[in-house]
């Protein structure tokens, strides 16, 4: 009987140890997960703030388009065509990485970046390099991390491809249609709308209705028709609520 009692006590002690150890490990995993998320957020905002030091309006543009991208992705998530591509985790990563879409503009000279008025053909060629500069800067950051990092991958994708056009006339690679990453197609709509509706060094803003008309006109040429359609549904729902 005594031996049986000792065995039961030993088993209970082992079970209690395992339970306590599992609770500790779960708490430690949760803590580390929070730390990683915080590091991601700080890394993104530190990098994005570089663009804001060059042009305060760029900084405001970064914040607005970040929220546009998340709202648009949430809208597309409800559609069968996009559900598997836009999980909740993916949308959060897109939201976090979107502020880096214009990070390459830190490498554009002030005379071009802040020029009041239309760029010359030569100046525009320089401006176009912000996509490659952004991709390369994010790629350098990726190489410093031992394991693949999804949010930096999306950031690199958006920075490099958000100026591509649905009909293949964009840059830097003249990608066409669904060959353009979905992340970049979402950013393109948010980017174009915001660029039209706020004061820029080179043009005055237009109304929401005028910007919406331009998005519709650009659907199928510059912009993904599906993304434009769901953007319009989203915007109208917000305005009527």
JSON list of C-alpha atoms in Angstrom, two decimals:
[
{"chain": "A", "resi": 1, "resn": "UNK", "atom": "CA", "xyz": [0.00, 0.00, 0.00]},
{"chain": "A", "resi": 2, "resn": "UNK", "atom": "CA", "xyz": [2.81, 2.38, 0.94]},
{"chain": "A", "resi": 3, "resn": "UNK", "atom": "CA", "xyz": [4.55, 1.68, -2.36]},
{"chain": "A", "resi": 4, "resn": "UNK", "atom": "CA", "xyz": [1.32, 2.39, -4.25]},
{"chain": "A", "resi": 5, "resn": "UNK", "atom": "CA", "xyz": [0.85, 5.68, -2.41]},
{"chain": "A", "resi": 6, "resn": "UNK", "atom": "CA", "xyz": [4.45, 6.69, -3.17]},
{"chain": "A", "resi": 7, "resn": "UNK", "atom": "CA", "xyz": [3.91, 5.86, -6.83]},
{"chain": "A", "resi": 8, "resn": "UNK", "atom": "CA", "xyz": [0.69, 7.93, -6.98]},
{"chain": "A", "resi": 9, "resn": "UNK", "atom": "CA", "xyz": [2.39, 10.86, -5.29]},
{"chain": "A", "resi": 10, "resn": "UNK", "atom": "CA", "xyz": [5.29, 10.64, -7.73]},
{"chain": "A", "resi": 11, "resn": "UNK", "atom": "CA", "xyz": [2.91, 10.55, -10.69]},
{"chain": "A", "resi": 12, "resn": "UNK", "atom": "CA", "xyz": [0.95, 13.51, -9.33]},
{"chain": "A", "resi": 13, "resn": "UNK", "atom": "CA", "xyz": [4.18, 15.44, -8.81]},
{"chain": "A", "resi": 14, "resn": "UNK", "atom": "CA", "xyz": [5.25, 14.69, -12.38]},
{"chain": "A", "resi": 15, "resn": "UNK", "atom": "CA", "xyz": [1.84, 15.73, -13.71]},
{"chain": "A", "resi": 16, "resn": "UNK", "atom": "CA", "xyz": [1.93, 18.97, -11.71]},
{"chain": "A", "resi": 17, "resn": "UNK", "atom": "CA", "xyz": [5.44, 19.67, -12.99]},
{"chain": "A", "resi": 18, "resn": "UNK", "atom": "CA", "xyz": [4.41, 19.08, -16.59]},
{"chain": "A", "resi": 19, "resn": "UNK", "atom": "CA", "xyz": [1.31, 21.26, -16.17]},
{"chain": "A", "resi": 20, "resn": "UNK", "atom": "CA", "xyz": [3.29, 24.10, -14.63]},
{"chain": "A", "resi": 21, "resn": "UNK", "atom": "CA", "xyz": [6.01, 23.73, -17.24]},
{"chain": "A", "resi": 22, "resn": "UNK", "atom": "CA", "xyz": [3.47, 23.81, -20.08]},
{"chain": "A", "resi": 23, "resn": "UNK", "atom": "CA", "xyz": [1.85, 26.92, -18.63]},
{"chain": "A", "resi": 24, "resn": "UNK", "atom": "CA", "xyz": [5.26, 28.59, -18.42]},
{"chain": "A", "resi": 25, "resn": "UNK", "atom": "CA", "xyz": [6.11, 27.63, -21.99]},
{"chain": "A", "resi": 26, "resn": "UNK", "atom": "CA", "xyz": [2.74, 28.90, -23.27]},
{"chain": "A", "resi": 27, "resn": "UNK", "atom": "CA", "xyz": [3.25, 32.19, -21.44]},
{"chain": "A", "resi": 28, "resn": "UNK", "atom": "CA", "xyz": [6.78, 32.45, -22.83]},
{"chain": "A", "resi": 29, "resn": "UNK", "atom": "CA", "xyz": [5.60, 31.79, -26.38]},
{"chain": "A", "resi": 30, "resn": "UNK", "atom": "CA", "xyz": [2.90, 34.44, -26.01]},
{"chain": "A", "resi": 31, "resn": "UNK", "atom": "CA", "xyz": [5.46, 36.92, -24.66]},
{"chain": "A", "resi": 32, "resn": "UNK", "atom": "CA", "xyz": [7.89, 36.26, -27.50]},
{"chain": "A", "resi": 33, "resn": "UNK", "atom": "CA", "xyz": [5.06, 36.54, -30.05]},
{"chain": "A", "resi": 34, "resn": "UNK", "atom": "CA", "xyz": [4.16, 39.96, -28.67]},
{"chain": "A", "resi": 35, "resn": "UNK", "atom": "CA", "xyz": [7.83, 41.00, -28.79]},
{"chain": "A", "resi": 36, "resn": "UNK", "atom": "CA", "xyz": [8.17, 39.91, -32.43]},
{"chain": "A", "resi": 37, "resn": "UNK", "atom": "CA", "xyz": [5.01, 41.82, -33.38]},
{"chain": "A", "resi": 38, "resn": "UNK", "atom": "CA", "xyz": [6.28, 44.91, -31.59]},
{"chain": "A", "resi": 39, "resn": "UNK", "atom": "CA", "xyz": [9.67, 44.65, -33.32]},
{"chain": "A", "resi": 40, "resn": "UNK", "atom": "CA", "xyz": [7.89, 44.38, -36.69]},
{"chain": "A", "resi": 41, "resn": "UNK", "atom": "CA", "xyz": [5.80, 47.47, -35.98]},
{"chain": "A", "resi": 42, "resn": "UNK", "atom": "CA", "xyz": [8.77, 49.51, -34.79]},
{"chain": "A", "resi": 43, "resn": "UNK", "atom": "CA", "xyz": [10.90, 48.41, -37.74]},
{"chain": "A", "resi": 44, "resn": "UNK", "atom": "CA", "xyz": [8.23, 49.40, -40.24]},
{"chain": "A", "resi": 45, "resn": "UNK", "atom": "CA", "xyz": [7.50, 52.79, -38.73]},
{"chain": "A", "resi": 46, "resn": "UNK", "atom": "CA", "xyz": [11.21, 53.59, -38.33]},
{"chain": "A", "resi": 47, "resn": "UNK", "atom": "CA", "xyz": [11.77, 52.85, -42.01]},
{"chain": "A", "resi": 48, "resn": "UNK", "atom": "CA", "xyz": [8.61, 54.62, -43.14]},
{"chain": "A", "resi": 49, "resn": "UNK", "atom": "CA", "xyz": [9.48, 57.72, -41.12]},
{"chain": "A", "resi": 50, "resn": "UNK", "atom": "CA", "xyz": [12.52, 58.17, -43.36]},
{"chain": "A", "resi": 51, "resn": "UNK", "atom": "CA", "xyz": [10.18, 59.09, -46.20]},
{"chain": "A", "resi": 52, "resn": "UNK", "atom": "CA", "xyz": [8.35, 61.55, -43.98]},
{"chain": "A", "resi": 53, "resn": "UNK", "atom": "CA", "xyz": [11.60, 63.41, -43.20]},
{"chain": "A", "resi": 54, "resn": "UNK", "atom": "CA", "xyz": [11.85, 64.22, -46.91]},
{"chain": "A", "resi": 55, "resn": "UNK", "atom": "CA", "xyz": [8.25, 65.28, -47.40]},
{"chain": "A", "resi": 56, "resn": "UNK", "atom": "CA", "xyz": [5.65, 65.60, -44.65]},
{"chain": "A", "resi": 57, "resn": "UNK", "atom": "CA", "xyz": [2.81, 65.02, -47.10]},
{"chain": "A", "resi": 58, "resn": "UNK", "atom": "CA", "xyz": [4.42, 61.71, -48.02]},
{"chain": "A", "resi": 59, "resn": "UNK", "atom": "CA", "xyz": [4.19, 60.76, -44.36]},
{"chain": "A", "resi": 60, "resn": "UNK", "atom": "CA", "xyz": [0.48, 61.59, -44.22]},
{"chain": "A", "resi": 61, "resn": "UNK", "atom": "CA", "xyz": [-0.02, 59.73, -47.49]},
{"chain": "A", "resi": 62, "resn": "UNK", "atom": "CA", "xyz": [1.63, 56.67, -45.95]},
{"chain": "A", "resi": 63, "resn": "UNK", "atom": "CA", "xyz": [-0.82, 56.61, -43.05]},
{"chain": "A", "resi": 64, "resn": "UNK", "atom": "CA", "xyz": [-3.92, 57.16, -45.14]},
{"chain": "A", "resi": 65, "resn": "UNK", "atom": "CA", "xyz": [-3.09, 54.51, -47.74]},
{"chain": "A", "resi": 66, "resn": "UNK", "atom": "CA", "xyz": [-2.26, 52.03, -44.98]},
{"chain": "A", "resi": 67, "resn": "UNK", "atom": "CA", "xyz": [-5.84, 52.25, -43.71]},
{"chain": "A", "resi": 68, "resn": "UNK", "atom": "CA", "xyz": [-7.28, 52.22, -47.22]},
{"chain": "A", "resi": 69, "resn": "UNK", "atom": "CA", "xyz": [-5.43, 48.99, -48.02]},
{"chain": "A", "resi": 70, "resn": "UNK", "atom": "CA", "xyz": [-6.71, 47.21, -44.92]},
{"chain": "A", "resi": 71, "resn": "UNK", "atom": "CA", "xyz": [-10.32, 48.32, -45.47]},
{"chain": "A", "resi": 72, "resn": "UNK", "atom": "CA", "xyz": [-10.18, 47.29, -49.13]},
{"chain": "A", "resi": 73, "resn": "UNK", "atom": "CA", "xyz": [-8.62, 43.93, -48.32]},
{"chain": "A", "resi": 74, "resn": "UNK", "atom": "CA", "xyz": [-11.37, 43.29, -45.75]},
{"chain": "A", "resi": 75, "resn": "UNK", "atom": "CA", "xyz": [-13.94, 44.01, -48.44]},
{"chain": "A", "resi": 76, "resn": "UNK", "atom": "CA", "xyz": [-12.32, 41.65, -50.95]},
{"chain": "A", "resi": 77, "resn": "UNK", "atom": "CA", "xyz": [-11.95, 38.97, -48.28]},
{"chain": "A", "resi": 78, "resn": "UNK", "atom": "CA", "xyz": [-15.71, 38.39, -48.44]},
{"chain": "A", "resi": 79, "resn": "UNK", "atom": "CA", "xyz": [-15.49, 37.37, -52.10]},
{"chain": "A", "resi": 80, "resn": "UNK", "atom": "CA", "xyz": [-14.77, 33.71, -52.97]},
{"chain": "A", "resi": 81, "resn": "UNK", "atom": "CA", "xyz": [-12.13, 34.71, -55.52]},
{"chain": "A", "resi": 82, "resn": "UNK", "atom": "CA", "xyz": [-10.02, 36.37, -52.83]},
{"chain": "A", "resi": 83, "resn": "UNK", "atom": "CA", "xyz": [-10.94, 34.59, -49.58]},
{"chain": "A", "resi": 84, "resn": "UNK", "atom": "CA", "xyz": [-8.03, 32.14, -49.68]},
{"chain": "A", "resi": 85, "resn": "UNK", "atom": "CA", "xyz": [-5.56, 34.91, -50.55]},
{"chain": "A", "resi": 86, "resn": "UNK", "atom": "CA", "xyz": [-6.72, 37.39, -47.93]},
{"chain": "A", "resi": 87, "resn": "UNK", "atom": "CA", "xyz": [-6.82, 35.63, -44.58]},
{"chain": "A", "resi": 88, "resn": "UNK", "atom": "CA", "xyz": [-7.03, 37.73, -41.41]},
{"chain": "A", "resi": 89, "resn": "UNK", "atom": "CA", "xyz": [-3.30, 37.21, -40.83]},
{"chain": "A", "resi": 90, "resn": "UNK", "atom": "CA", "xyz": [-2.46, 38.23, -44.40]},
{"chain": "A", "resi": 91, "resn": "UNK", "atom": "CA", "xyz": [-4.55, 41.39, -44.14]},
{"chain": "A", "resi": 92, "resn": "UNK", "atom": "CA", "xyz": [-2.79, 42.36, -40.93]},
{"chain": "A", "resi": 93, "resn": "UNK", "atom": "CA", "xyz": [0.59, 41.83, -42.59]},
{"chain": "A", "resi": 94, "resn": "UNK", "atom": "CA", "xyz": [-0.50, 43.94, -45.57]},
{"chain": "A", "resi": 95, "resn": "UNK", "atom": "CA", "xyz": [-1.63, 46.67, -43.20]},
{"chain": "A", "resi": 96, "resn": "UNK", "atom": "CA", "xyz": [1.71, 46.61, -41.42]},
{"chain": "A", "resi": 97, "resn": "UNK", "atom": "CA", "xyz": [3.83, 46.51, -44.56]},
{"chain": "A", "resi": 98, "resn": "UNK", "atom": "CA", "xyz": [1.86, 49.07, -46.64]},
{"chain": "A", "resi": 99, "resn": "UNK", "atom": "CA", "xyz": [3.65, 52.10, -45.08]},
{"chain": "A", "resi": 100, "resn": "UNK", "atom": "CA", "xyz": [6.85, 51.02, -46.81]},
{"chain": "A", "resi": 101, "resn": "UNK", "atom": "CA", "xyz": [5.45, 51.31, -50.35]},
{"chain": "A", "resi": 102, "resn": "UNK", "atom": "CA", "xyz": [7.17, 54.65, -50.97]},
{"chain": "A", "resi": 103, "resn": "UNK", "atom": "CA", "xyz": [10.32, 54.05, -48.91]},
{"chain": "A", "resi": 104, "resn": "UNK", "atom": "CA", "xyz": [12.41, 54.28, -52.10]},
{"chain": "A", "resi": 105, "resn": "UNK", "atom": "CA", "xyz": [11.58, 57.99, -52.38]},
{"chain": "A", "resi": 106, "resn": "UNK", "atom": "CA", "xyz": [14.28, 58.69, -49.79]},
{"chain": "A", "resi": 107, "resn": "UNK", "atom": "CA", "xyz": [16.70, 58.16, -52.66]},
{"chain": "A", "resi": 108, "resn": "UNK", "atom": "CA", "xyz": [15.05, 60.69, -54.99]},
{"chain": "A", "resi": 109, "resn": "UNK", "atom": "CA", "xyz": [16.66, 64.17, -55.11]},
{"chain": "A", "resi": 110, "resn": "UNK", "atom": "CA", "xyz": [14.63, 67.01, -53.55]},
{"chain": "A", "resi": 111, "resn": "UNK", "atom": "CA", "xyz": [14.66, 68.90, -56.85]},
{"chain": "A", "resi": 112, "resn": "UNK", "atom": "CA", "xyz": [12.57, 66.10, -58.33]},
{"chain": "A", "resi": 113, "resn": "UNK", "atom": "CA", "xyz": [10.64, 64.81, -55.31]},
{"chain": "A", "resi": 114, "resn": "UNK", "atom": "CA", "xyz": [9.44, 68.28, -54.25]},
{"chain": "A", "resi": 115, "resn": "UNK", "atom": "CA", "xyz": [9.27, 69.91, -57.67]},
{"chain": "A", "resi": 116, "resn": "UNK", "atom": "CA", "xyz": [6.18, 72.13, -58.09]},
{"chain": "A", "resi": 117, "resn": "UNK", "atom": "CA", "xyz": [4.85, 71.29, -61.50]},
{"chain": "A", "resi": 118, "resn": "UNK", "atom": "CA", "xyz": [5.15, 68.47, -64.00]},
{"chain": "A", "resi": 119, "resn": "UNK", "atom": "CA", "xyz": [8.36, 66.47, -64.19]},
{"chain": "A", "resi": 120, "resn": "UNK", "atom": "CA", "xyz": [10.36, 66.35, -67.40]},
{"chain": "A", "resi": 121, "resn": "UNK", "atom": "CA", "xyz": [10.78, 62.98, -69.11]},
{"chain": "A", "resi": 122, "resn": "UNK", "atom": "CA", "xyz": [14.30, 62.70, -67.66]},
{"chain": "A", "resi": 123, "resn": "UNK", "atom": "CA", "xyz": [13.11, 63.61, -64.16]},
{"chain": "A", "resi": 124, "resn": "UNK", "atom": "CA", "xyz": [10.29, 61.10, -64.36]},
{"chain": "A", "resi": 125, "resn": "UNK", "atom": "CA", "xyz": [12.78, 58.36, -65.21]},
{"chain": "A", "resi": 126, "resn": "UNK", "atom": "CA", "xyz": [14.61, 59.22, -61.99]},
{"chain": "A", "resi": 127, "resn": "UNK", "atom": "CA", "xyz": [11.35, 59.25, -60.01]},
{"chain": "A", "resi": 128, "resn": "UNK", "atom": "CA", "xyz": [10.48, 55.80, -61.35]},
{"chain": "A", "resi": 129, "resn": "UNK", "atom": "CA", "xyz": [13.56, 54.36, -59.67]},
{"chain": "A", "resi": 130, "resn": "UNK", "atom": "CA", "xyz": [11.88, 54.73, -56.26]},
{"chain": "A", "resi": 131, "resn": "UNK", "atom": "CA", "xyz": [10.31, 51.31, -56.83]},
{"chain": "A", "resi": 132, "resn": "UNK", "atom": "CA", "xyz": [13.66, 49.59, -57.29]},
{"chain": "A", "resi": 133, "resn": "UNK", "atom": "CA", "xyz": [15.30, 51.60, -54.52]},
{"chain": "A", "resi": 134, "resn": "UNK", "atom": "CA", "xyz": [12.51, 50.59, -52.15]},
{"chain": "A", "resi": 135, "resn": "UNK", "atom": "CA", "xyz": [12.72, 46.93, -53.08]},
{"chain": "A", "resi": 136, "resn": "UNK", "atom": "CA", "xyz": [16.49, 46.90, -52.63]},
{"chain": "A", "resi": 137, "resn": "UNK", "atom": "CA", "xyz": [16.36, 48.64, -49.23]},
{"chain": "A", "resi": 138, "resn": "UNK", "atom": "CA", "xyz": [13.83, 46.12, -47.91]},
{"chain": "A", "resi": 139, "resn": "UNK", "atom": "CA", "xyz": [15.78, 43.20, -49.41]},
{"chain": "A", "resi": 140, "resn": "UNK", "atom": "CA", "xyz": [18.84, 44.33, -47.43]},
{"chain": "A", "resi": 141, "resn": "UNK", "atom": "CA", "xyz": [16.76, 44.26, -44.24]},
{"chain": "A", "resi": 142, "resn": "UNK", "atom": "CA", "xyz": [15.48, 40.78, -45.11]},
{"chain": "A", "resi": 143, "resn": "UNK", "atom": "CA", "xyz": [19.03, 39.46, -45.44]},
{"chain": "A", "resi": 144, "resn": "UNK", "atom": "CA", "xyz": [19.76, 40.49, -41.85]},
{"chain": "A", "resi": 145, "resn": "UNK", "atom": "CA", "xyz": [17.05, 38.12, -40.59]},
{"chain": "A", "resi": 146, "resn": "UNK", "atom": "CA", "xyz": [17.93, 34.44, -40.33]},
{"chain": "A", "resi": 147, "resn": "UNK", "atom": "CA", "xyz": [14.47, 33.14, -41.23]},
{"chain": "A", "resi": 148, "resn": "UNK", "atom": "CA", "xyz": [12.07, 34.25, -43.98]},
{"chain": "A", "resi": 149, "resn": "UNK", "atom": "CA", "xyz": [9.99, 37.21, -42.81]},
{"chain": "A", "resi": 150, "resn": "UNK", "atom": "CA", "xyz": [6.52, 37.47, -44.31]},
{"chain": "A", "resi": 151, "resn": "UNK", "atom": "CA", "xyz": [5.81, 41.11, -43.55]},
{"chain": "A", "resi": 152, "resn": "UNK", "atom": "CA", "xyz": [9.06, 42.26, -45.15]},
{"chain": "A", "resi": 153, "resn": "UNK", "atom": "CA", "xyz": [8.26, 40.04, -48.12]},
{"chain": "A", "resi": 154, "resn": "UNK", "atom": "CA", "xyz": [4.94, 41.81, -48.62]},
{"chain": "A", "resi": 155, "resn": "UNK", "atom": "CA", "xyz": [6.62, 45.19, -48.09]},
{"chain": "A", "resi": 156, "resn": "UNK", "atom": "CA", "xyz": [9.21, 44.42, -50.77]},
{"chain": "A", "resi": 157, "resn": "UNK", "atom": "CA", "xyz": [6.47, 43.20, -53.12]},
{"chain": "A", "resi": 158, "resn": "UNK", "atom": "CA", "xyz": [4.37, 46.34, -52.65]},
{"chain": "A", "resi": 159, "resn": "UNK", "atom": "CA", "xyz": [7.30, 48.75, -52.89]},
{"chain": "A", "resi": 160, "resn": "UNK", "atom": "CA", "xyz": [8.49, 47.22, -56.14]},
{"chain": "A", "resi": 161, "resn": "UNK", "atom": "CA", "xyz": [5.20, 46.60, -57.94]},
{"chain": "A", "resi": 162, "resn": "UNK", "atom": "CA", "xyz": [2.68, 49.25, -56.83]},
{"chain": "A", "resi": 163, "resn": "UNK", "atom": "CA", "xyz": [3.36, 51.30, -59.98]},
{"chain": "A", "resi": 164, "resn": "UNK", "atom": "CA", "xyz": [2.61, 48.43, -62.35]},
{"chain": "A", "resi": 165, "resn": "UNK", "atom": "CA", "xyz": [-0.57, 48.79, -64.44]},
{"chain": "A", "resi": 166, "resn": "UNK", "atom": "CA", "xyz": [-3.24, 46.23, -65.24]},
{"chain": "A", "resi": 167, "resn": "UNK", "atom": "CA", "xyz": [-2.69, 46.62, -69.00]},
{"chain": "A", "resi": 168, "resn": "UNK", "atom": "CA", "xyz": [1.09, 46.15, -68.74]},
{"chain": "A", "resi": 169, "resn": "UNK", "atom": "CA", "xyz": [2.06, 49.78, -69.31]},
{"chain": "A", "resi": 170, "resn": "UNK", "atom": "CA", "xyz": [3.39, 50.42, -65.81]},
{"chain": "A", "resi": 171, "resn": "UNK", "atom": "CA", "xyz": [6.83, 50.08, -64.28]},
{"chain": "A", "resi": 172, "resn": "UNK", "atom": "CA", "xyz": [9.38, 48.79, -63.42]},
{"chain": "A", "resi": 173, "resn": "UNK", "atom": "CA", "xyz": [8.71, 45.43, -65.15]},
{"chain": "A", "resi": 174, "resn": "UNK", "atom": "CA", "xyz": [5.56, 46.10, -67.19]},
{"chain": "A", "resi": 175, "resn": "UNK", "atom": "CA", "xyz": [3.72, 43.28, -65.46]},
{"chain": "A", "resi": 176, "resn": "UNK", "atom": "CA", "xyz": [0.19, 42.68, -66.69]},
{"chain": "A", "resi": 177, "resn": "UNK", "atom": "CA", "xyz": [-3.07, 41.61, -65.07]},
{"chain": "A", "resi": 178, "resn": "UNK", "atom": "CA", "xyz": [-2.85, 39.05, -62.30]},
{"chain": "A", "resi": 179, "resn": "UNK", "atom": "CA", "xyz": [0.90, 38.75, -62.82]},
{"chain": "A", "resi": 180, "resn": "UNK", "atom": "CA", "xyz": [0.97, 41.87, -60.64]},
{"chain": "A", "resi": 181, "resn": "UNK", "atom": "CA", "xyz": [0.93, 40.78, -56.98]},
{"chain": "A", "resi": 182, "resn": "UNK", "atom": "CA", "xyz": [-2.46, 41.30, -55.33]},
{"chain": "A", "resi": 183, "resn": "UNK", "atom": "CA", "xyz": [-0.81, 43.33, -52.58]},
{"chain": "A", "resi": 184, "resn": "UNK", "atom": "CA", "xyz": [0.45, 45.81, -55.19]},
{"chain": "A", "resi": 185, "resn": "UNK", "atom": "CA", "xyz": [-2.93, 45.94, -56.95]},
{"chain": "A", "resi": 186, "resn": "UNK", "atom": "CA", "xyz": [-4.60, 46.91, -53.69]},
{"chain": "A", "resi": 187, "resn": "UNK", "atom": "CA", "xyz": [-1.96, 49.54, -53.02]},
{"chain": "A", "resi": 188, "resn": "UNK", "atom": "CA", "xyz": [-2.30, 50.95, -56.54]},
{"chain": "A", "resi": 189, "resn": "UNK", "atom": "CA", "xyz": [-5.97, 51.84, -56.02]},
{"chain": "A", "resi": 190, "resn": "UNK", "atom": "CA", "xyz": [-5.33, 53.37, -52.59]},
{"chain": "A", "resi": 191, "resn": "UNK", "atom": "CA", "xyz": [-2.29, 55.23, -53.93]},
{"chain": "A", "resi": 192, "resn": "UNK", "atom": "CA", "xyz": [-4.07, 56.69, -56.96]},
{"chain": "A", "resi": 193, "resn": "UNK", "atom": "CA", "xyz": [-7.13, 57.78, -54.99]},
{"chain": "A", "resi": 194, "resn": "UNK", "atom": "CA", "xyz": [-5.10, 59.46, -52.27]},
{"chain": "A", "resi": 195, "resn": "UNK", "atom": "CA", "xyz": [-2.79, 61.18, -54.75]},
{"chain": "A", "resi": 196, "resn": "UNK", "atom": "CA", "xyz": [-5.80, 62.77, -56.44]},
{"chain": "A", "resi": 197, "resn": "UNK", "atom": "CA", "xyz": [-7.69, 63.91, -53.35]},
{"chain": "A", "resi": 198, "resn": "UNK", "atom": "CA", "xyz": [-4.96, 65.76, -51.42]},
{"chain": "A", "resi": 199, "resn": "UNK", "atom": "CA", "xyz": [-2.75, 68.73, -52.20]},
{"chain": "A", "resi": 200, "resn": "UNK", "atom": "CA", "xyz": [0.48, 67.69, -53.91]},
{"chain": "A", "resi": 201, "resn": "UNK", "atom": "CA", "xyz": [3.49, 69.80, -54.96]},
{"chain": "A", "resi": 202, "resn": "UNK", "atom": "CA", "xyz": [2.61, 69.28, -58.62]},
{"chain": "A", "resi": 203, "resn": "UNK", "atom": "CA", "xyz": [-1.22, 69.50, -58.62]},
{"chain": "A", "resi": 204, "resn": "UNK", "atom": "CA", "xyz": [-4.32, 70.61, -56.74]},
{"chain": "A", "resi": 205, "resn": "UNK", "atom": "CA", "xyz": [-6.69, 68.07, -55.18]},
{"chain": "A", "resi": 206, "resn": "UNK", "atom": "CA", "xyz": [-9.94, 66.97, -56.79]},
{"chain": "A", "resi": 207, "resn": "UNK", "atom": "CA", "xyz": [-13.23, 66.00, -55.16]},
{"chain": "A", "resi": 208, "resn": "UNK", "atom": "CA", "xyz": [-14.14, 62.47, -54.07]},
{"chain": "A", "resi": 209, "resn": "UNK", "atom": "CA", "xyz": [-16.60, 62.21, -56.96]},
{"chain": "A", "resi": 210, "resn": "UNK", "atom": "CA", "xyz": [-13.99, 63.31, -59.50]},
{"chain": "A", "resi": 211, "resn": "UNK", "atom": "CA", "xyz": [-11.42, 60.90, -58.08]},
{"chain": "A", "resi": 212, "resn": "UNK", "atom": "CA", "xyz": [-13.97, 58.08, -58.13]},
{"chain": "A", "resi": 213, "resn": "UNK", "atom": "CA", "xyz": [-14.78, 58.81, -61.76]},
{"chain": "A", "resi": 214, "resn": "UNK", "atom": "CA", "xyz": [-11.08, 58.63, -62.60]},
{"chain": "A", "resi": 215, "resn": "UNK", "atom": "CA", "xyz": [-10.72, 55.29, -60.81]},
{"chain": "A", "resi": 216, "resn": "UNK", "atom": "CA", "xyz": [-13.62, 53.91, -62.84]},
{"chain": "A", "resi": 217, "resn": "UNK", "atom": "CA", "xyz": [-12.11, 55.29, -66.05]},
{"chain": "A", "resi": 218, "resn": "UNK", "atom": "CA", "xyz": [-8.78, 53.64, -65.17]},
{"chain": "A", "resi": 219, "resn": "UNK", "atom": "CA", "xyz": [-10.40, 50.28, -64.39]},
{"chain": "A", "resi": 220, "resn": "UNK", "atom": "CA", "xyz": [-9.04, 47.67, -66.76]},
{"chain": "A", "resi": 221, "resn": "UNK", "atom": "CA", "xyz": [-6.19, 49.87, -67.96]},
{"chain": "A", "resi": 222, "resn": "UNK", "atom": "CA", "xyz": [-4.26, 51.19, -64.98]},
{"chain": "A", "resi": 223, "resn": "UNK", "atom": "CA", "xyz": [-6.16, 49.39, -62.21]},
{"chain": "A", "resi": 224, "resn": "UNK", "atom": "CA", "xyz": [-7.50, 45.91, -61.49]},
{"chain": "A", "resi": 225, "resn": "UNK", "atom": "CA", "xyz": [-11.24, 46.03, -62.34]},
{"chain": "A", "resi": 226, "resn": "UNK", "atom": "CA", "xyz": [-12.21, 43.79, -59.41]},
{"chain": "A", "resi": 227, "resn": "UNK", "atom": "CA", "xyz": [-10.30, 45.90, -56.93]},
{"chain": "A", "resi": 228, "resn": "UNK", "atom": "CA", "xyz": [-11.84, 49.12, -58.28]},
{"chain": "A", "resi": 229, "resn": "UNK", "atom": "CA", "xyz": [-15.34, 47.65, -58.12]},
{"chain": "A", "resi": 230, "resn": "UNK", "atom": "CA", "xyz": [-14.99, 46.59, -54.51]},
{"chain": "A", "resi": 231, "resn": "UNK", "atom": "CA", "xyz": [-13.30, 49.88, -53.63]},
{"chain": "A", "resi": 232, "resn": "UNK", "atom": "CA", "xyz": [-16.34, 51.74, -54.94]},
{"chain": "A", "resi": 233, "resn": "UNK", "atom": "CA", "xyz": [-18.70, 49.47, -53.00]},
{"chain": "A", "resi": 234, "resn": "UNK", "atom": "CA", "xyz": [-16.66, 50.01, -49.85]},
{"chain": "A", "resi": 235, "resn": "UNK", "atom": "CA", "xyz": [-16.50, 53.79, -50.23]},
{"chain": "A", "resi": 236, "resn": "UNK", "atom": "CA", "xyz": [-20.22, 54.14, -50.96]},
{"chain": "A", "resi": 237, "resn": "UNK", "atom": "CA", "xyz": [-21.09, 51.96, -47.95]},
{"chain": "A", "resi": 238, "resn": "UNK", "atom": "CA", "xyz": [-18.98, 54.19, -45.72]},
{"chain": "A", "resi": 239, "resn": "UNK", "atom": "CA", "xyz": [-20.49, 57.40, -47.13]},
{"chain": "A", "resi": 240, "resn": "UNK", "atom": "CA", "xyz": [-24.05, 56.12, -46.69]},
{"chain": "A", "resi": 241, "resn": "UNK", "atom": "CA", "xyz": [-23.56, 54.77, -43.16]}
]
